[in-house]
């Protein structure tokens, strides 16, 4: 499992800047760190044993929204 950097809201940063950045996201918010962690835990578990060679994008629909613009 490799996690790449993406926007996840934490206690750091300017809340007003986050609001501006999130306007382009379909869910209107950044991922919570635990939402990324849940996927990482799933992929590392036996429950994803048949999952191979795939990229899982966790972006709250941001990628699909950008492609529609």
PDB file of C-alpha atoms in Angstrom:
ATOM      1  CA  UNK A   1       0.000   0.000   0.000  1.00  0.00           C
ATOM      2  CA  UNK A   2       1.276   3.433  -0.927  1.00  0.00           C
ATOM      3  CA  UNK A   3      -0.550   6.510   0.260  1.00  0.00           C
ATOM      4  CA  UNK A   4      -0.015   9.652  -1.745  1.00  0.00           C
ATOM      5  CA  UNK A   5      -0.638  13.145  -0.531  1.00  0.00           C
ATOM      6  CA  UNK A   6      -4.032  14.664  -1.059  1.00  0.00           C
ATOM      7  CA  UNK A   7      -6.047  17.217   0.835  1.00  0.00           C
ATOM      8  CA  UNK A   8      -7.199  15.981   4.202  1.00  0.00           C
ATOM      9  CA  UNK A   9      -8.463  18.446   6.742  1.00  0.00           C
ATOM     10  CA  UNK A  10      -6.553  18.546   9.995  1.00  0.00           C
ATOM     11  CA  UNK A  11      -6.228  20.993  12.865  1.00  0.00           C
ATOM     12  CA  UNK A  12      -3.485  22.776  10.919  1.00  0.00           C
ATOM     13  CA  UNK A  13      -4.147  25.558   8.467  1.00  0.00           C
ATOM     14  CA  UNK A  14      -6.494  28.459   7.980  1.00  0.00           C
ATOM     15  CA  UNK A  15     -10.203  27.455   8.114  1.00  0.00           C
ATOM     16  CA  UNK A  16     -11.139  30.220   5.659  1.00  0.00           C
ATOM     17  CA  UNK A  17      -8.565  28.953   3.152  1.00  0.00           C
ATOM     18  CA  UNK A  18     -10.023  25.443   3.480  1.00  0.00           C
ATOM     19  CA  UNK A  19     -13.459  26.790   2.542  1.00  0.00           C
ATOM     20  CA  UNK A  20     -12.000  28.364  -0.596  1.00  0.00           C
ATOM     21  CA  UNK A  21     -10.106  25.206  -1.567  1.00  0.00           C
ATOM     22  CA  UNK A  22     -13.149  22.981  -1.074  1.00  0.00           C
ATOM     23  CA  UNK A  23     -15.456  24.881  -3.425  1.00  0.00           C
ATOM     24  CA  UNK A  24     -14.366  22.633  -6.294  1.00  0.00           C
ATOM     25  CA  UNK A  25     -15.018  19.380  -4.433  1.00  0.00           C
ATOM     26  CA  UNK A  26     -18.258  17.494  -5.030  1.00  0.00           C
ATOM     27  CA  UNK A  27     -18.652  16.795  -1.293  1.00  0.00           C
ATOM     28  CA  UNK A  28     -17.670  20.367  -0.441  1.00  0.00           C
ATOM     29  CA  UNK A  29     -15.125  19.271   2.148  1.00  0.00           C
ATOM     30  CA  UNK A  30     -11.738  17.651   2.494  1.00  0.00           C
ATOM     31  CA  UNK A  31     -11.306  14.075   3.590  1.00  0.00           C
ATOM     32  CA  UNK A  32     -11.022  13.412   7.278  1.00  0.00           C
ATOM     33  CA  UNK A  33      -7.749  11.640   8.120  1.00  0.00           C
ATOM     34  CA  UNK A  34      -9.684   8.640   9.418  1.00  0.00           C
ATOM     35  CA  UNK A  35     -11.484   8.279   6.067  1.00  0.00           C
ATOM     36  CA  UNK A  36      -8.129   7.748   4.383  1.00  0.00           C
ATOM     37  CA  UNK A  37      -7.093   5.412   7.197  1.00  0.00           C
ATOM     38  CA  UNK A  38     -10.217   3.277   6.811  1.00  0.00           C
ATOM     39  CA  UNK A  39      -9.361   2.570   3.177  1.00  0.00           C
ATOM     40  CA  UNK A  40      -5.724   1.847   4.003  1.00  0.00           C
ATOM     41  CA  UNK A  41      -6.814  -0.563   6.750  1.00  0.00           C
ATOM     42  CA  UNK A  42      -9.227  -2.292   4.381  1.00  0.00           C
ATOM     43  CA  UNK A  43      -6.587  -2.698   1.679  1.00  0.00           C
ATOM     44  CA  UNK A  44      -4.138  -4.138   4.211  1.00  0.00           C
ATOM     45  CA  UNK A  45      -6.722  -6.595   5.525  1.00  0.00           C
ATOM     46  CA  UNK A  46      -7.718 -10.077   4.392  1.00  0.00           C
ATOM     47  CA  UNK A  47     -11.028  -8.611   3.192  1.00  0.00           C
ATOM     48  CA  UNK A  48      -9.252  -7.108   0.187  1.00  0.00           C
ATOM     49  CA  UNK A  49      -7.395 -10.342  -0.605  1.00  0.00           C
ATOM     50  CA  UNK A  50      -8.668 -10.395  -4.203  1.00  0.00           C
ATOM     51  CA  UNK A  51      -7.742  -6.759  -4.843  1.00  0.00           C
ATOM     52  CA  UNK A  52      -4.616  -6.461  -6.980  1.00  0.00           C
ATOM     53  CA  UNK A  53      -2.952  -3.849  -9.157  1.00  0.00           C
ATOM     54  CA  UNK A  54      -5.422  -1.062  -8.669  1.00  0.00           C
ATOM     55  CA  UNK A  55      -5.326   2.587  -7.723  1.00  0.00           C
ATOM     56  CA  UNK A  56      -8.001   3.635  -5.259  1.00  0.00           C
ATOM     57  CA  UNK A  57      -8.720   7.338  -5.434  1.00  0.00           C
ATOM     58  CA  UNK A  58     -10.214   8.828  -2.295  1.00  0.00           C
ATOM     59  CA  UNK A  59     -11.047  12.393  -3.262  1.00  0.00           C
ATOM     60  CA  UNK A  60     -14.698  12.888  -2.368  1.00  0.00           C
ATOM     61  CA  UNK A  61     -15.693  12.986  -6.022  1.00  0.00           C
ATOM     62  CA  UNK A  62     -13.186  15.716  -6.862  1.00  0.00           C
ATOM     63  CA  UNK A  63     -11.709  13.814  -9.799  1.00  0.00           C
ATOM     64  CA  UNK A  64     -15.077  13.184 -11.419  1.00  0.00           C
ATOM     65  CA  UNK A  65     -16.133  16.780 -10.931  1.00  0.00           C
ATOM     66  CA  UNK A  66     -12.944  18.148 -12.508  1.00  0.00           C
ATOM     67  CA  UNK A  67     -13.369  15.897 -15.536  1.00  0.00           C
ATOM     68  CA  UNK A  68     -16.884  17.270 -16.060  1.00  0.00           C
ATOM     69  CA  UNK A  69     -15.729  20.894 -16.097  1.00  0.00           C
TER      70      UNK A  69
END
